[in-house]
PDB file of C-alpha atoms in Angstrom:
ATOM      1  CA  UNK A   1      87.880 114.459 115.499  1.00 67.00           C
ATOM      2  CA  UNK A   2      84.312 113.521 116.187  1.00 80.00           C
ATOM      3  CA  UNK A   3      81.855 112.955 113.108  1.00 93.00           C
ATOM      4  CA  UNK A   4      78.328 114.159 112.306  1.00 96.00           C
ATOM      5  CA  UNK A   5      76.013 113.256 114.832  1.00 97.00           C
ATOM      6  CA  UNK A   6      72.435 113.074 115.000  1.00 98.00           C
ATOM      7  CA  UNK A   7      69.796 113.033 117.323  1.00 97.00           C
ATOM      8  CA  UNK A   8      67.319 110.784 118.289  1.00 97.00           C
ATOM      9  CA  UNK A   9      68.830 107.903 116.202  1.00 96.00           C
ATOM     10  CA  UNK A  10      65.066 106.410 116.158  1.00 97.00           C
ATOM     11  CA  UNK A  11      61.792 107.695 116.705  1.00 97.00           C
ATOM     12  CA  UNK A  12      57.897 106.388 116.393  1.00 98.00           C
ATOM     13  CA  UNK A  13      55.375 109.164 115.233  1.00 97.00           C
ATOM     14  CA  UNK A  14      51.817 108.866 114.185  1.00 97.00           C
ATOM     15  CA  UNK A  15      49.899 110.405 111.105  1.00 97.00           C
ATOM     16  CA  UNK A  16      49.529 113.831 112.051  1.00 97.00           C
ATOM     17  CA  UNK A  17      52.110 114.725 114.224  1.00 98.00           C
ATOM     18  CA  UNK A  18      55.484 117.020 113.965  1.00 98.00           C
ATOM     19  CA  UNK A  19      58.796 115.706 114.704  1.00 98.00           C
ATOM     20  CA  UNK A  20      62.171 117.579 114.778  1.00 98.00           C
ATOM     21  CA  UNK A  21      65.337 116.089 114.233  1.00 98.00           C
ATOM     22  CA  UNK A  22      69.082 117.696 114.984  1.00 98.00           C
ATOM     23  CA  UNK A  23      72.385 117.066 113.521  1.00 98.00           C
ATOM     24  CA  UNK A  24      75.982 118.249 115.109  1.00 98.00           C
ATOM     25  CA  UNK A  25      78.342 118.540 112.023  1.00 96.00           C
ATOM     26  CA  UNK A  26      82.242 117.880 112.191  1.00 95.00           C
ATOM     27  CA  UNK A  27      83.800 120.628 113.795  1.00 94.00           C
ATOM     28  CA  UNK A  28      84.304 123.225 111.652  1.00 91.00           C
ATOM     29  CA  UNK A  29      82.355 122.224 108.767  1.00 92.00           C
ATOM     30  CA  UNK A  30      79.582 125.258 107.852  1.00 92.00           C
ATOM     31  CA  UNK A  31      77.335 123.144 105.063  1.00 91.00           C
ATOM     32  CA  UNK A  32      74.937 120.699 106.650  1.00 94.00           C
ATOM     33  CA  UNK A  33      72.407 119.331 104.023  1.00 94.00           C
ATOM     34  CA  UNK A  34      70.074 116.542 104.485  1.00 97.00           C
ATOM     35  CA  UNK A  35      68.572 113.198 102.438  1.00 96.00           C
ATOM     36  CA  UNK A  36      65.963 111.307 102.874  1.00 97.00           C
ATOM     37  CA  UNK A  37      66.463 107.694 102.162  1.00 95.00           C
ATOM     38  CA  UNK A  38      63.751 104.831 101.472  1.00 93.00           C
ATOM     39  CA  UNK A  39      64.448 101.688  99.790  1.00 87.00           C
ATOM     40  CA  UNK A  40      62.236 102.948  96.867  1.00 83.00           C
ATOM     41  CA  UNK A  41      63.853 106.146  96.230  1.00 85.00           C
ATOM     42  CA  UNK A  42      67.150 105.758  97.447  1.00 88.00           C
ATOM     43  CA  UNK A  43      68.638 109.138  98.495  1.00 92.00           C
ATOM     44  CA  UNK A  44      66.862 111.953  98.185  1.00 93.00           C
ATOM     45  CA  UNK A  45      68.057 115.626  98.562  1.00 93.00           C
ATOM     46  CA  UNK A  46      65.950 118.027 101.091  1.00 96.00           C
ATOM     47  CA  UNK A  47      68.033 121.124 101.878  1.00 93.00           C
ATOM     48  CA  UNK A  48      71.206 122.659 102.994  1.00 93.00           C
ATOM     49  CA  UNK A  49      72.284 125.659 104.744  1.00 94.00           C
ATOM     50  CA  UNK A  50      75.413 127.450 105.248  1.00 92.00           C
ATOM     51  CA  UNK A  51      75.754 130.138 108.253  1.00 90.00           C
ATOM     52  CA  UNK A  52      72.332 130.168 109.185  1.00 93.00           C
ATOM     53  CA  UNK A  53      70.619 130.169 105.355  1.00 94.00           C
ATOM     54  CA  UNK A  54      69.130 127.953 103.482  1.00 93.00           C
ATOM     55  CA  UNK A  55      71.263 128.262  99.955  1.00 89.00           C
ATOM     56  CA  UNK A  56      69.624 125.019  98.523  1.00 88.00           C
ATOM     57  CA  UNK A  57      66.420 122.565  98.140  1.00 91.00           C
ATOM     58  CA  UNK A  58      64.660 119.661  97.394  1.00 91.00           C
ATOM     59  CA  UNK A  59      61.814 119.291  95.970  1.00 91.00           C
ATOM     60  CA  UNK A  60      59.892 118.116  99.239  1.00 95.00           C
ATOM     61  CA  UNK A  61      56.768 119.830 100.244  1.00 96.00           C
ATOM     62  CA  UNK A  62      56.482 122.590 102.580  1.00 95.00           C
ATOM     63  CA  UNK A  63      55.947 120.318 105.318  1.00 97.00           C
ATOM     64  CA  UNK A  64      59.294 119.755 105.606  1.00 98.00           C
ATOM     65  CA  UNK A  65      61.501 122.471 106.513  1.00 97.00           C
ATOM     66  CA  UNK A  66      65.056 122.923 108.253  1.00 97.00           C
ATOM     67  CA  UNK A  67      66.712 125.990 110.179  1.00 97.00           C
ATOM     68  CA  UNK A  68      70.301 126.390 110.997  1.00 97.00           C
ATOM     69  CA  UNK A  69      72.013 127.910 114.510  1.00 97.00           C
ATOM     70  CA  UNK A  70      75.307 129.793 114.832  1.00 95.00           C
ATOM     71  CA  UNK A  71      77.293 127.091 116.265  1.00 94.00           C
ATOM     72  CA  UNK A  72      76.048 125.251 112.823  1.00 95.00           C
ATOM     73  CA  UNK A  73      73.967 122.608 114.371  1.00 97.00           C
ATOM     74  CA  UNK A  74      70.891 122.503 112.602  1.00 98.00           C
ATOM     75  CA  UNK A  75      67.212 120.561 112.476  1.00 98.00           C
ATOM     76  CA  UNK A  76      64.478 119.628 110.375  1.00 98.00           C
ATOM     77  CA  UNK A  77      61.061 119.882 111.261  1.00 98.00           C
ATOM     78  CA  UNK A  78      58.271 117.809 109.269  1.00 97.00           C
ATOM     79  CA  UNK A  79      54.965 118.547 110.155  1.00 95.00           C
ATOM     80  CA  UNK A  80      51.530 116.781 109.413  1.00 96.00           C
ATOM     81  CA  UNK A  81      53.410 113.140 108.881  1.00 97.00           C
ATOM     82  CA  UNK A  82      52.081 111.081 106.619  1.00 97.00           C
ATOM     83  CA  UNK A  83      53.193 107.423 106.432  1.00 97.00           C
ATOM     84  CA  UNK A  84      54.946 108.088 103.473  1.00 95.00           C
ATOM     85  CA  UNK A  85      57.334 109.998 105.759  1.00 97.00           C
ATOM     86  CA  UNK A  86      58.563 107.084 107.309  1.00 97.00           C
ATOM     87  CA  UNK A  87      62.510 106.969 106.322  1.00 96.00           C
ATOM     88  CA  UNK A  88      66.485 107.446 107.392  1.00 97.00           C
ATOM     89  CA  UNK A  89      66.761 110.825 107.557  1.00 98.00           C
ATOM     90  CA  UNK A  90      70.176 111.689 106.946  1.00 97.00           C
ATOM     91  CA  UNK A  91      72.514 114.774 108.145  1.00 97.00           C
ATOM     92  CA  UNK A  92      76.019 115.337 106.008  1.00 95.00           C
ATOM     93  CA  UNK A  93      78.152 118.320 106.704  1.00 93.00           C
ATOM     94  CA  UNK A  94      80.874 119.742 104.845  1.00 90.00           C
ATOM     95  CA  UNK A  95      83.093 122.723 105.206  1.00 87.00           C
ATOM     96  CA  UNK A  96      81.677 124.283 102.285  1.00 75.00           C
ATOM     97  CA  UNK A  97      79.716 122.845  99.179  1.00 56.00           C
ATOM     98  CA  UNK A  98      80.422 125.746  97.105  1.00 59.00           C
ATOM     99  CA  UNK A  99      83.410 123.625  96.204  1.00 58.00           C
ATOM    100  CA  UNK A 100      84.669 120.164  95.615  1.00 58.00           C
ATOM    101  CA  UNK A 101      84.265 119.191  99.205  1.00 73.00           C
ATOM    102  CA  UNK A 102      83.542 115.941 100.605  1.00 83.00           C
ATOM    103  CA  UNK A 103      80.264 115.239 102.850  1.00 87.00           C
ATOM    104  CA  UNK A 104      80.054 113.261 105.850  1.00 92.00           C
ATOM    105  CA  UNK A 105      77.403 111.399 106.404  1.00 95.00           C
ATOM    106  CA  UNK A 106      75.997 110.923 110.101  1.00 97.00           C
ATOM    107  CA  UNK A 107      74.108 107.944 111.255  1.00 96.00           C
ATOM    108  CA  UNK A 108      70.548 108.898 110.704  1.00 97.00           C
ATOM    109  CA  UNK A 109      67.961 109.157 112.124  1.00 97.00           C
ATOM    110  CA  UNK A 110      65.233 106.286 111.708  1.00 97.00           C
ATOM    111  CA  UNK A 111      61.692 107.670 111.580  1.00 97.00           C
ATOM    112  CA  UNK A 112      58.842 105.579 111.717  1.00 97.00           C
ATOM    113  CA  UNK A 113      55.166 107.091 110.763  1.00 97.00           C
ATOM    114  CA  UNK A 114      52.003 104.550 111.784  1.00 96.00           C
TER     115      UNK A 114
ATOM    116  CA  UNK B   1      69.947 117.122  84.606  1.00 81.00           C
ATOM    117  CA  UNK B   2      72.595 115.041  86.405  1.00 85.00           C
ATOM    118  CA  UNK B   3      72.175 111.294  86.399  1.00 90.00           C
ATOM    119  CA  UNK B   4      73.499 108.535  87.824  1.00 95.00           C
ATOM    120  CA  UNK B   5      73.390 105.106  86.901  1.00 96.00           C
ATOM    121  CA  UNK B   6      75.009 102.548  89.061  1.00 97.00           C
ATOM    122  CA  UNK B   7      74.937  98.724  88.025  1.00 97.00           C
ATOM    123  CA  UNK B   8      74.545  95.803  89.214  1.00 97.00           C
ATOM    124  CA  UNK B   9      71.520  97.053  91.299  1.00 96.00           C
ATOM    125  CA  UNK B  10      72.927  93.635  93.469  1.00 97.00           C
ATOM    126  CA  UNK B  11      75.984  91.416  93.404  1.00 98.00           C
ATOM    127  CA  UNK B  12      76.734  88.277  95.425  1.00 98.00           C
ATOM    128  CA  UNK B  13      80.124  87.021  95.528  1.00 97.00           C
ATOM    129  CA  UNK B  14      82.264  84.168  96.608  1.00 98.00           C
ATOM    130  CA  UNK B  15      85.310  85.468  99.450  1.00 97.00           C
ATOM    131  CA  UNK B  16      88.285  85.835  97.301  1.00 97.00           C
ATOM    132  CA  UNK B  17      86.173  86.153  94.087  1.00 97.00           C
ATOM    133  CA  UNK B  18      86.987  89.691  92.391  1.00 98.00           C
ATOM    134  CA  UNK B  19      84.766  91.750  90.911  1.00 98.00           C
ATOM    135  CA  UNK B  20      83.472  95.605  89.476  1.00 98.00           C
ATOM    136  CA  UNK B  21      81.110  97.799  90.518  1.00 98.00           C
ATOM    137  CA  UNK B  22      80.048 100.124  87.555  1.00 98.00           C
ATOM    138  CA  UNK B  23      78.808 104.094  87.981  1.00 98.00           C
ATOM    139  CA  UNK B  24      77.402 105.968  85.171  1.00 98.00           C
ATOM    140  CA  UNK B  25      76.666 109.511  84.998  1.00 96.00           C
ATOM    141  CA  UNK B  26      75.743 112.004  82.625  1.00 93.00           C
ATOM    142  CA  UNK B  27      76.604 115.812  84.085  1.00 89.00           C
ATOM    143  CA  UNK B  28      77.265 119.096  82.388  1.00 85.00           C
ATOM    144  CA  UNK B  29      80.949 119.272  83.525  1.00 87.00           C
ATOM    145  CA  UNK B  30      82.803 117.385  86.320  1.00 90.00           C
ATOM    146  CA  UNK B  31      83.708 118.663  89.555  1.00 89.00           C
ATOM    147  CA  UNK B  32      84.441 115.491  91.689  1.00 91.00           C
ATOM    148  CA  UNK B  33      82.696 111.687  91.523  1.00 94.00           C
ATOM    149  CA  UNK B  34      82.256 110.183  95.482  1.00 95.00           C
ATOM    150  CA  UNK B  35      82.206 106.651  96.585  1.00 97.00           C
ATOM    151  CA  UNK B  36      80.375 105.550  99.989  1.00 96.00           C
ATOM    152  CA  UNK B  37      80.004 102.236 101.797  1.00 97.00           C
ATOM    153  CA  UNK B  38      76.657 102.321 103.884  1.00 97.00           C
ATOM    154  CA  UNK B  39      75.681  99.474 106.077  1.00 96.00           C
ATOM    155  CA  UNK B  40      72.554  98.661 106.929  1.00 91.00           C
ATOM    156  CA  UNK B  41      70.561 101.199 109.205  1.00 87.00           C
ATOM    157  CA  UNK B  42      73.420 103.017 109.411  1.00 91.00           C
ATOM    158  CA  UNK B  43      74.873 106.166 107.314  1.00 94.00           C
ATOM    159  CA  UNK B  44      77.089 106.448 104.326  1.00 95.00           C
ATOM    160  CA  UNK B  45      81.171 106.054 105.258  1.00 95.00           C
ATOM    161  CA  UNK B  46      83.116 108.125 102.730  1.00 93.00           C
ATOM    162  CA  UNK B  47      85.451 106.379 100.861  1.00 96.00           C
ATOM    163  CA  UNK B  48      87.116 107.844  98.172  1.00 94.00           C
ATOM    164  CA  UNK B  49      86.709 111.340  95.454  1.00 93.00           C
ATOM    165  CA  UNK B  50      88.512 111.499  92.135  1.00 95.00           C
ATOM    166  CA  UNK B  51      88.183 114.545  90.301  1.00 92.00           C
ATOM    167  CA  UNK B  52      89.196 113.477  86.547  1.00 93.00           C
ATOM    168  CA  UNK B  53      89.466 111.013  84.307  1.00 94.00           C
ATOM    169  CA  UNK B  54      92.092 108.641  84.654  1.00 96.00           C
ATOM    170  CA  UNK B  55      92.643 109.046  88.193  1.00 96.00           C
ATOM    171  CA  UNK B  56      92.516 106.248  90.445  1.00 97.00           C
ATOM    172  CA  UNK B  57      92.726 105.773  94.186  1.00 97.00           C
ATOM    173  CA  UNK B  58      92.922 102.711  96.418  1.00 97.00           C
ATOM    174  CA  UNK B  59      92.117 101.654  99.744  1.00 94.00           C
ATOM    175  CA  UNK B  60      92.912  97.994 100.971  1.00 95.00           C
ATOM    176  CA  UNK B  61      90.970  95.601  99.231  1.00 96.00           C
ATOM    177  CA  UNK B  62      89.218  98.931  97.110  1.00 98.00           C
ATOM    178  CA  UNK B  63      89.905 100.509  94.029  1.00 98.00           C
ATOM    179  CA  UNK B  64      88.212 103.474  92.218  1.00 98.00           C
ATOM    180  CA  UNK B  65      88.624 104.534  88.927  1.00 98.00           C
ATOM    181  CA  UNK B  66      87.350 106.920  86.521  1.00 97.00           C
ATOM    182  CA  UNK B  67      86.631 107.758  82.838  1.00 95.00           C
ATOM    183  CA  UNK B  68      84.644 110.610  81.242  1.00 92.00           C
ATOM    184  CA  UNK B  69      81.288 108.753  80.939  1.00 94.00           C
ATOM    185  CA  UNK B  70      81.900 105.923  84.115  1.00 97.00           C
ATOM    186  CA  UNK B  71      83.575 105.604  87.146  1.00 98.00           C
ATOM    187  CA  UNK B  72      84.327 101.692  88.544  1.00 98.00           C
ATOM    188  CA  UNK B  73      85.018 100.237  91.900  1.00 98.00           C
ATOM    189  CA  UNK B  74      87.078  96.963  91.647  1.00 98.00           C
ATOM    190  CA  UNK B  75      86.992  95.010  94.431  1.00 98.00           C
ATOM    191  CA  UNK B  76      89.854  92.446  94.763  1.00 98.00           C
ATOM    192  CA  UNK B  77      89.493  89.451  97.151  1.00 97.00           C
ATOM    193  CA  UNK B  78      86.471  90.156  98.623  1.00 97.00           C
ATOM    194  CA  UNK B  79      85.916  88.842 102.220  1.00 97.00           C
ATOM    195  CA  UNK B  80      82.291  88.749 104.004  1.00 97.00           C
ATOM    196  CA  UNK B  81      82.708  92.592 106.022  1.00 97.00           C
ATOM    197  CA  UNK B  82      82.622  94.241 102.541  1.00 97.00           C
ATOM    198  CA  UNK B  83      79.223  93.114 102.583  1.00 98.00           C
ATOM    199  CA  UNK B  84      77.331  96.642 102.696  1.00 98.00           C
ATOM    200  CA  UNK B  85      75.512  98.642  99.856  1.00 97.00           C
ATOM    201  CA  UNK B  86      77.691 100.967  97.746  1.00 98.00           C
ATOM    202  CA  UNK B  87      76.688 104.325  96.404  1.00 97.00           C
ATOM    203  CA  UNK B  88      78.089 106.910  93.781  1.00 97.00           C
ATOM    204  CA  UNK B  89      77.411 109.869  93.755  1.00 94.00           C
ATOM    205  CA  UNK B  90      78.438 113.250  91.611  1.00 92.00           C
ATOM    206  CA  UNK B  91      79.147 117.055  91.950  1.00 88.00           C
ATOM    207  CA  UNK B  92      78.668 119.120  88.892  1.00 86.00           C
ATOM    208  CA  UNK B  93      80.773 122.406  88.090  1.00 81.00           C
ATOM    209  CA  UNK B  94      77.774 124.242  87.774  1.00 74.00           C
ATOM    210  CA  UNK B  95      74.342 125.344  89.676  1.00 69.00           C
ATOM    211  CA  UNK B  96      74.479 124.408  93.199  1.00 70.00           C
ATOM    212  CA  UNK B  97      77.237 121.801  93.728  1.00 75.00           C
ATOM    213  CA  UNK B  98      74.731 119.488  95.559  1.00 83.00           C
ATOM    214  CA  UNK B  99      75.848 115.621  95.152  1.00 87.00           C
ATOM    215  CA  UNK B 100      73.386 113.328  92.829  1.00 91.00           C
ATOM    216  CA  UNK B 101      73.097 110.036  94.010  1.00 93.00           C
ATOM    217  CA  UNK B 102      73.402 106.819  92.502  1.00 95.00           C
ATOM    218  CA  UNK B 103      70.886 103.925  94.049  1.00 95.00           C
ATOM    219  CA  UNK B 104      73.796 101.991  94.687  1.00 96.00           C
ATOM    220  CA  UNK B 105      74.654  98.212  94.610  1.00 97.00           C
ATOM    221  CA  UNK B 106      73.875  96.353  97.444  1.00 97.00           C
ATOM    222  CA  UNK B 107      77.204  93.405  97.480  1.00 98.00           C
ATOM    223  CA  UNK B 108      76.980  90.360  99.848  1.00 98.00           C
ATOM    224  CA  UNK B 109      80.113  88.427  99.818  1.00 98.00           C
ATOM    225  CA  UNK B 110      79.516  84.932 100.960  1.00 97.00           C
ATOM    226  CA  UNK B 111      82.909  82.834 103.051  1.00 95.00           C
TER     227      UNK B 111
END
């Protein structure tokens, strides 16, 4: 069974710019949520969604914001980037959070803001 | 709010030289406790979920247990590729079910 996969794995964006990110959960897994991690924060909630809506979030600015397809893929979006930005931005699906269900991490995506 | 406190923040070890891993949390009720291995650069690898307290589950050289207040991950002959950075994390029974993380314990296990 393939696991959660995410696309690009690394990418280089200046101040200013957008940049969109995708994750492919686990085959029939519905919840994909997704983290930010920095070595000063450690893990940090942004969203999830479940068939197409976003059910939770983060506290993260509006800047950052997330949409979800039928086939359950989904990507973030984070617009004006700020250095700050730079992180792994993580994908983790489940089949559904609104129970004790385990979520699978994918490999990030490394984002680098100059 | 849920916390989680895991200690040590680091840990260096000696191959063959056992050791604990220590995760505290404070939630409003218990729905399951994870454990994740993450390498550097790379995402978290699940590992193991206990749901209450006394449980315990193993995996090779891994053990996790748990108590009401703690949850520990002993470690028994350590060899170098369990080198990697550790995290807990926990579900609560109520609000959203969203996992809190832990900041984790980075372990280095020297031959």
């Amino acid at each position: 069974k393939a696991g959660v996969t995410q696309t690009p794995r690394y990418l280089i964006k200046t101040r200013g710019q957008q940049v969109t990110l995708s994750c492919s959960p686990i085959s029939g897994h519905r919840s994909v949520s997704w983290y930010q991690q920095t070595p000063g924060q450690g893990l940090q909630f942004l969203f999830e969604y479940f068939s197409e809506t976003q059910r939770n979030k983060g506290n993260f600015p509006g800047r950052f914001s997330g949409r979800q397809f039928s086939n359950s893929r989904s990507e973030m979006n984070v617009s004006t980037l700020e250095l700050g930005d730079s992180a792994l931005y993580l994908c983790a699906s489940s089949r559904d959070s609104t129970s004790t269900d385990t979520q699978y991490f994918g490999p990030g995506t490394r984002l680098t803001v100059l | 709010e849920d916390q989680v406190t895991q200690s040590p923040e680091a840990l260096r070890l000696q191959e063959g030289e056992s050791s604990s891993l220590n995760c505290s949390y404070t939630v409003s009720g218990l729905r399951g406790l994870f454990w994740y291995r993450q390498d550097p650069g790379k995402g978290p690898e699940f590992l193991f979920t206990l749901y209450s307290a006394g449980e315990e589950k193993e995996k090779e050289r891994l053990k996790a247990t748990l108590t009401k207040k703690e949850s520990f991950l002993h470690i028994t002959a350590p060899k170098p590729e369990d080198s990697a950075t550790y995290l807990c994390a926990v579900q609560a029974s109520g609000g959203s079910y969203i996992p809190t993380f832990g900041r984790g314990t980075s372990l280095i296990v020297h031959p």
